[in-house]
Short mmCIF file of C-alpha atoms in Angstrom, two decimals:
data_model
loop_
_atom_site.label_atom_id
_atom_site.label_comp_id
_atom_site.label_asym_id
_atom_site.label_seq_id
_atom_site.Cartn_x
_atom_site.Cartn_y
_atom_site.Cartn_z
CA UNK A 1 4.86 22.90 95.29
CA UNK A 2 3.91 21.18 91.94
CA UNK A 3 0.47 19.87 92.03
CA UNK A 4 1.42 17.16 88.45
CA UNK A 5 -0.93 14.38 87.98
CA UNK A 6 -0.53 10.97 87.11
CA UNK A 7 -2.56 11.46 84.01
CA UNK A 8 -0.19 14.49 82.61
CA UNK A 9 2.89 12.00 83.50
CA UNK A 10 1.42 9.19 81.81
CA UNK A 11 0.83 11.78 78.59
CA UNK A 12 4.11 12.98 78.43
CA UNK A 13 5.85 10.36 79.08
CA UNK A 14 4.27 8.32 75.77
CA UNK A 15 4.81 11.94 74.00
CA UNK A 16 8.87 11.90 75.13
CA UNK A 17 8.92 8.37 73.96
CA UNK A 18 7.56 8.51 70.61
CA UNK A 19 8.31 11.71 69.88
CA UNK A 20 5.15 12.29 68.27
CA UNK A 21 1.62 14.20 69.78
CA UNK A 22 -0.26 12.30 67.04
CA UNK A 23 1.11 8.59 67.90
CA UNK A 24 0.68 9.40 71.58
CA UNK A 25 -2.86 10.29 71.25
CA UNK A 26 -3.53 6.61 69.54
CA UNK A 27 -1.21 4.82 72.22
CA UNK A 28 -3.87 6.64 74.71
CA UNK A 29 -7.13 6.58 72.87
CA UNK A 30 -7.43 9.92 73.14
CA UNK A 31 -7.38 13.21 70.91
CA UNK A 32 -4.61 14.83 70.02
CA UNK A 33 -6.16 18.28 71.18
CA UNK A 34 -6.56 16.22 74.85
CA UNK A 35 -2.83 15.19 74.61
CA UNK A 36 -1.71 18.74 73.90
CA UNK A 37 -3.91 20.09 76.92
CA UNK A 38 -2.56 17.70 79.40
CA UNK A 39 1.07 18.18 77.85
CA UNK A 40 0.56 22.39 78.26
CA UNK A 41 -1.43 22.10 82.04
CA UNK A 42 2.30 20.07 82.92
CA UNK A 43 4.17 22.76 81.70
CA UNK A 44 2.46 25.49 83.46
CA UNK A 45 3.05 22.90 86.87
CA UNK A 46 6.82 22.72 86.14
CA UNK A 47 7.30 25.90 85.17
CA UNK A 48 9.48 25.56 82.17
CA UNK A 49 9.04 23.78 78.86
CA UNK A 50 9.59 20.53 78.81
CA UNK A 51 9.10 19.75 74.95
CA UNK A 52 9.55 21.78 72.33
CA UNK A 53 8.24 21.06 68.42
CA UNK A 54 9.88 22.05 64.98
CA UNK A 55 7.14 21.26 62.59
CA UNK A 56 6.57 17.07 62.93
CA UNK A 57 9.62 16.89 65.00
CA UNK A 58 9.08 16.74 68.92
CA UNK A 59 12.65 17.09 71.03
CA UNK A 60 12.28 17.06 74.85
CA UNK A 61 14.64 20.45 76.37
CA UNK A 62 16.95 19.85 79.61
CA UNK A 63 14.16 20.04 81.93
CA UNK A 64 12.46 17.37 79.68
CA UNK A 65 15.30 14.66 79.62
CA UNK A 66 15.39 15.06 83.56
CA UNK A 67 11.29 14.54 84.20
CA UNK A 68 11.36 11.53 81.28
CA UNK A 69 14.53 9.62 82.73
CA UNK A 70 12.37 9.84 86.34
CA UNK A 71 8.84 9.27 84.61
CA UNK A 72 9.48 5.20 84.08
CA UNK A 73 10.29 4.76 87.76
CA UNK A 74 6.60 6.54 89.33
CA UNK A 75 5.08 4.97 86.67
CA UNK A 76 6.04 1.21 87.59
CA UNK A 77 5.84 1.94 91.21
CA UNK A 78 1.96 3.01 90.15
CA UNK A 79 1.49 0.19 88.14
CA UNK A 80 2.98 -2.01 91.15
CA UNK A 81 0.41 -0.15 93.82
CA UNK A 82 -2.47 -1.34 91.07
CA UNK A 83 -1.45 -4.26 90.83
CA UNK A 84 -1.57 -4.62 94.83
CA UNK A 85 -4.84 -3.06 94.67
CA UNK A 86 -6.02 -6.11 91.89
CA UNK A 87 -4.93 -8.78 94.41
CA UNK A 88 -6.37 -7.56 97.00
CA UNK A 89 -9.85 -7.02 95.45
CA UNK A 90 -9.28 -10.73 94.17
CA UNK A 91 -11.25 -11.46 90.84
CA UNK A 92 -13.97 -9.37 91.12
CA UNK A 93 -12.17 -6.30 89.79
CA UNK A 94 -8.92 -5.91 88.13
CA UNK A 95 -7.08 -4.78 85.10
CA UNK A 96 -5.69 -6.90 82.61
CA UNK A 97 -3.35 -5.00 80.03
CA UNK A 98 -2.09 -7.03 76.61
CA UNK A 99 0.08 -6.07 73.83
CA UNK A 100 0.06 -8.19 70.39
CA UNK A 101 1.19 -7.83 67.12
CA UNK A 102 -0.83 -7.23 64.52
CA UNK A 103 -1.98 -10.63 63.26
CA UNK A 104 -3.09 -11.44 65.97
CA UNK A 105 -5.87 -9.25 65.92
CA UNK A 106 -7.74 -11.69 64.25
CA UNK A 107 -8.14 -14.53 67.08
CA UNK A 108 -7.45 -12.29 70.28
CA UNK A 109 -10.94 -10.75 70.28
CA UNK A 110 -12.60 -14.08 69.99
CA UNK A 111 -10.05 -15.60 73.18
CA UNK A 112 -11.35 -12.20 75.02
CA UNK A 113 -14.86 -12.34 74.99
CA UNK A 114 -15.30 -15.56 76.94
CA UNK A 115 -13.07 -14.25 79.32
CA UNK A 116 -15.22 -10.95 79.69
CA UNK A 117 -17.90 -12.90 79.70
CA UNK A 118 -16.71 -15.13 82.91
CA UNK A 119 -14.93 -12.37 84.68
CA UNK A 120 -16.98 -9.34 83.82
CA UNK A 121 -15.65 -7.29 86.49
CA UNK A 122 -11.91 -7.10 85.12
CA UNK A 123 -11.26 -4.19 82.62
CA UNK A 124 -8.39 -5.17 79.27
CA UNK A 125 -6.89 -3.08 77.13
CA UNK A 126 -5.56 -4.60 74.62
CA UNK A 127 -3.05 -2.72 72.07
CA UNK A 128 -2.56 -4.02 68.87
CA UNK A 129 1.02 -2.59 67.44
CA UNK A 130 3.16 -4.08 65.04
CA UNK A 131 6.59 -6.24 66.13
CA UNK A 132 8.77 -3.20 66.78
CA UNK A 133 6.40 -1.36 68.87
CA UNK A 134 5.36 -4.16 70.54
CA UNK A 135 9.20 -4.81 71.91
CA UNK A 136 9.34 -1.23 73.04
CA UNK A 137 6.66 -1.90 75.29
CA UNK A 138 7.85 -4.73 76.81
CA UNK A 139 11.36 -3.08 77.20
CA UNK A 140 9.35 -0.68 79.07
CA UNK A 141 7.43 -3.00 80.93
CA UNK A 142 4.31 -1.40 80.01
CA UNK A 143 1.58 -4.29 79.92
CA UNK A 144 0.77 -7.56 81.69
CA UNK A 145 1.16 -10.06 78.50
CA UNK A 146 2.50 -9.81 75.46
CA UNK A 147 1.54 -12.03 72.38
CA UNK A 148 3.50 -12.58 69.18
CA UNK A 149 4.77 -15.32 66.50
CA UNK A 150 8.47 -14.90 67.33
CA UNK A 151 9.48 -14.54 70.81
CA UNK A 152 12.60 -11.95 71.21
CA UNK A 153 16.26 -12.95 71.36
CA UNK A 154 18.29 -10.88 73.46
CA UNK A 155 15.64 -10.12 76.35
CA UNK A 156 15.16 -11.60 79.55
CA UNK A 157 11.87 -12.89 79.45
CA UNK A 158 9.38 -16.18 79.95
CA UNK A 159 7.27 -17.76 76.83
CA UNK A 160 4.67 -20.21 76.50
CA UNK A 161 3.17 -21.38 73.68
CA UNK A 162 -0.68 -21.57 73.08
CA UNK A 163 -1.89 -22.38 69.80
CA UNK A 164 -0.10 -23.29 66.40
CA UNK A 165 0.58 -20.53 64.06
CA UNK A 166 0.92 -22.50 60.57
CA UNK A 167 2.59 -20.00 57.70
CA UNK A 168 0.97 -20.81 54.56
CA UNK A 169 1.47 -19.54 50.84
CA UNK A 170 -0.97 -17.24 49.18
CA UNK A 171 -1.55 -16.83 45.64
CA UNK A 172 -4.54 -15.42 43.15
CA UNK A 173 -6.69 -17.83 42.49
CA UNK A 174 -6.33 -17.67 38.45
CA UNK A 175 -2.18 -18.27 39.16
CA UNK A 176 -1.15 -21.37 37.01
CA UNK A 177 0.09 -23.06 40.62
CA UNK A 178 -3.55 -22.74 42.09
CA UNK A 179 -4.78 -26.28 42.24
CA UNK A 180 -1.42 -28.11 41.36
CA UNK A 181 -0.35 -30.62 44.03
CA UNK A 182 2.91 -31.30 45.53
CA UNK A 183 4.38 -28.03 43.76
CA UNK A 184 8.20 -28.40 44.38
CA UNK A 185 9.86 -25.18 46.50
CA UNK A 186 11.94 -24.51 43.57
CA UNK A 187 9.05 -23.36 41.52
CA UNK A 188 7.26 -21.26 44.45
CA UNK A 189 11.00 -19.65 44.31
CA UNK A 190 11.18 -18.33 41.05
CA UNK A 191 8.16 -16.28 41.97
CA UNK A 192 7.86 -12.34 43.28
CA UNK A 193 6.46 -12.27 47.02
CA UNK A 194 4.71 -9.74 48.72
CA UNK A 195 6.08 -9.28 51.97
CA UNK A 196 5.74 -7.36 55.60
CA UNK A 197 8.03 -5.03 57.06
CA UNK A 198 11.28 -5.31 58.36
CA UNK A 199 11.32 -6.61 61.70
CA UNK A 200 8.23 -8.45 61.45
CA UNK A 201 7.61 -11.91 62.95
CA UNK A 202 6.14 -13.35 59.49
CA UNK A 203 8.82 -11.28 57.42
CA UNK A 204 11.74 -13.24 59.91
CA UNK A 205 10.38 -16.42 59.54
CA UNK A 206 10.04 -16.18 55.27
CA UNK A 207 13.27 -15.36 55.20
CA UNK A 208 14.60 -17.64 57.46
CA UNK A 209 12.56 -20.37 55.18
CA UNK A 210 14.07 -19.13 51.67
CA UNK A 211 17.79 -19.10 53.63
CA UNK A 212 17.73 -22.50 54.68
CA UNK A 213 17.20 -23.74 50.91
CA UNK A 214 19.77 -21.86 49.99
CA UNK A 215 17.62 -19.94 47.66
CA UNK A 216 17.04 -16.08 47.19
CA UNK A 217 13.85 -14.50 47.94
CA UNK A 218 13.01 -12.29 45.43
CA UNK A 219 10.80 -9.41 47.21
CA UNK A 220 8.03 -7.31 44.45
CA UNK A 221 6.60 -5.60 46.91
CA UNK A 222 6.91 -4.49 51.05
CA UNK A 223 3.43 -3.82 52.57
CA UNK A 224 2.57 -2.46 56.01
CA UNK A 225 -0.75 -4.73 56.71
CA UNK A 226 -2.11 -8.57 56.19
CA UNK A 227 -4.95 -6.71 54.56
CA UNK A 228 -2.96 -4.89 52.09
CA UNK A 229 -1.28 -7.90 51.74
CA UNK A 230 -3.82 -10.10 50.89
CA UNK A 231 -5.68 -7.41 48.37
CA UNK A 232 -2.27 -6.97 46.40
CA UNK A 233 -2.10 -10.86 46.23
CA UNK A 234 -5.98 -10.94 44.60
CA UNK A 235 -5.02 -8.28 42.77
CA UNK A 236 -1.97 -10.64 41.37
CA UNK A 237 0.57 -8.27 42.12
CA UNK A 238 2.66 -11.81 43.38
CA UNK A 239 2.23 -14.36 46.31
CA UNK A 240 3.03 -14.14 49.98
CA UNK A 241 3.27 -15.93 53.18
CA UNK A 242 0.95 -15.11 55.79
CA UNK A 243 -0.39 -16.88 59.14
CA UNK A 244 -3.55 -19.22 58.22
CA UNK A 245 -4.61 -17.21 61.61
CA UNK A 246 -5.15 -14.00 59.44
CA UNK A 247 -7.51 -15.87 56.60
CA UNK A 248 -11.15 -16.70 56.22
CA UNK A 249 -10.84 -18.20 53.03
CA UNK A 250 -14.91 -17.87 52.51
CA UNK A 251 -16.83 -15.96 50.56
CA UNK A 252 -15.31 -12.59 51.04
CA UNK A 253 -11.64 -13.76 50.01
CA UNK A 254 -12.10 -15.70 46.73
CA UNK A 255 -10.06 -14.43 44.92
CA UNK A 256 -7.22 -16.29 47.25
CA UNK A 257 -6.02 -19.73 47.00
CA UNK A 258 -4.14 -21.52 49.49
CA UNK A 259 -1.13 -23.47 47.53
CA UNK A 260 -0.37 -27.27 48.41
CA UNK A 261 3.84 -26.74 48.38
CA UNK A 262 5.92 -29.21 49.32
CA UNK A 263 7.32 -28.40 53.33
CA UNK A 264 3.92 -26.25 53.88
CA UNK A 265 2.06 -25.28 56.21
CA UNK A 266 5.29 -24.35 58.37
CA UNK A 267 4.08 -24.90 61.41
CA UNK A 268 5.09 -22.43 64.00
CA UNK A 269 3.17 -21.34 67.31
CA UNK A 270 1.85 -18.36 69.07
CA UNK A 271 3.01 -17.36 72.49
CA UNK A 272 2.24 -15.44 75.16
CA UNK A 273 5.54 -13.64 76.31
CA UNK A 274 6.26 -11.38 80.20
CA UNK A 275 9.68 -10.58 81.20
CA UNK A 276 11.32 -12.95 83.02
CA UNK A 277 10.96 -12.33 87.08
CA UNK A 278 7.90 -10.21 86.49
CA UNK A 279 5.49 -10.70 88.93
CA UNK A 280 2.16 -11.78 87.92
CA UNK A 281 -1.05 -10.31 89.11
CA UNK A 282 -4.02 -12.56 90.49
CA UNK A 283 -5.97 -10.95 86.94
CA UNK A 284 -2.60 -12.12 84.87
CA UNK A 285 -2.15 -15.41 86.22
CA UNK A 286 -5.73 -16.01 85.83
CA UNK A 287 -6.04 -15.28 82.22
CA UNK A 288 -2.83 -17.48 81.27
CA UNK A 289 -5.01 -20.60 83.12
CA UNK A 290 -8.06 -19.57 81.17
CA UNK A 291 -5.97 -19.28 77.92
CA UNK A 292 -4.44 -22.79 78.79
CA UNK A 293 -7.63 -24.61 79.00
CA UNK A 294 -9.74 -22.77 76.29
CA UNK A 295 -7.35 -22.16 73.10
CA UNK A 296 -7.49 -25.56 71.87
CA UNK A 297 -11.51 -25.53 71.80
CA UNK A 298 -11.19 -22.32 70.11
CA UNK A 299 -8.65 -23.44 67.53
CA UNK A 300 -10.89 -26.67 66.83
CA UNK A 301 -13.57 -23.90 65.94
CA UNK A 302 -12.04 -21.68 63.74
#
């Protein structure tokens, strides 16, 4: 009789996903040495390998393609039994988990802690990942909420929007356009733009933009962060489009300059997405309520 726990389940199945030790042991917040333990103590339990590594490369073996294609069902009948467990303990305990992308990052923290604060009791774990990942995750039904710019085409699920997400244009702050009013589209155009990755919410939306107009976008540059982003822009490698939600146009950015263009700030929203028919816990349903009545007064703050 195997004696497997739900903790070396849980680690190989995020393993068998991503096909990576390393990335599973972030996913986690754990070590990679922990990952490789709990991978090698399920082994031993089975009784044959389940994964098997050439250098950086991780393939799952026939034994392995039979536990992963089983591993999604225990694990949402486990995450169903918590969730059970949350409703029944009311608020006083509970789990919340939420998945964003990666600009959000710099508002979600600040919509947290007066929730913490109110509800002490309720542990989140928030995972910050960028579009891509994030979809995975709610393919997999992995988390409670997910939050993003753009919600997906294609999927069944429910979204709500909860605060305006305005897309604004970034230059250095010695450009010529810095300080012009008015500036027509056409000459924003003719300029090199720093942009996200593929598949990004941001990256989607510019393009969309520079489609409708009929005019190209002429890419110098793809980076993987806002940050990078925003240090290649003061650096005047070219401008770029970025969510006013990712600035702090203070002190510490100076170098930036937000440019008055003619059609800008697009104004788009943020939203809080769940697949559709999902059952929402007590801890879930709550937080949407708090997030309903609280956003706004956070917004006006910001």
């Amino acid at each position: 009789m195997m004696h497997v726990t739900l903790r070396q389940l849980r680690t190989f199945e995020a393993v068998a996903r991503l096909r990576s030790f390393s990335r599973a042991a972030e996913e986690m917040h754990v070590t990679q040495p922990t990952v490789s333990k709990q991978i090698r103590l399920l082994h031993e339990q089975v009784g044959l390998p389940l994964l098997e590594q050439l250098g950086k490369k991780v393939f799952l073996t026939e034994a392995g393609q039979e536990l992963f294609a089983t591993c999604a069902d225990w694990l949402d009948t486990w995450g169903r039994f918590e969730q059970t467990i949350d409703n029944l303990k009311g608020l006083k305990q509970g789990h919340l988990r939420i998945a964003a992308v990666t600009t959000a990052k710099y508002f979600m923290p600040r919509i947290l802690g007066p929730f913490c604060a109110r509800y002490p009791g309720i542990d989140i774990a928030l995972e910050v990942v960028n579009r891509d990942r994030l979809l995975d995750r709610l393919t997999r039904n992995q988390d409670d909420l997910y939050i993003m710019g753009v919600p997906p085409e294609g999927l069944a699920t429910e979204s709500e929007s909860f605060m305006d997400n305005p897309l604004i244009v970034l230059a250095p702050i010695a450009h010529p356009l810095a300080g012009r009013q008015r500036i027509p589209f056409a000459e924003l155009a003719a300029e090199r733009f720093l942009v996200r990755e593929q598949g990004s919410g941001t990256r989607m939306t510019m393009e969309r933009v520079f489609q409708e107009r009929g005019t190209p976008l002429r890419i110098k540059m793809e980076l993987g962060s806002n940050e990078a982003i925003k240090q290649a822009v003061a650096g005047g490698l070219g401008l770029a489009m970025l969510s006013r939600s990712t600035l702090d146009l203070g002190p510490s950015q100076t170098g930036l300059a937000e440019l008055d263009v003619e059609g800008f700030p697009i104004v788009r929203a943020w939203y809080v997405v769940r697949p559709k028919g999902k059952q929402r816990s007590v801890v879930a349903a709550t937080f949407l309520e708090f997030l309903r009545g609280h956003v706004q007064i956070f917004a006006r703050g910001r």
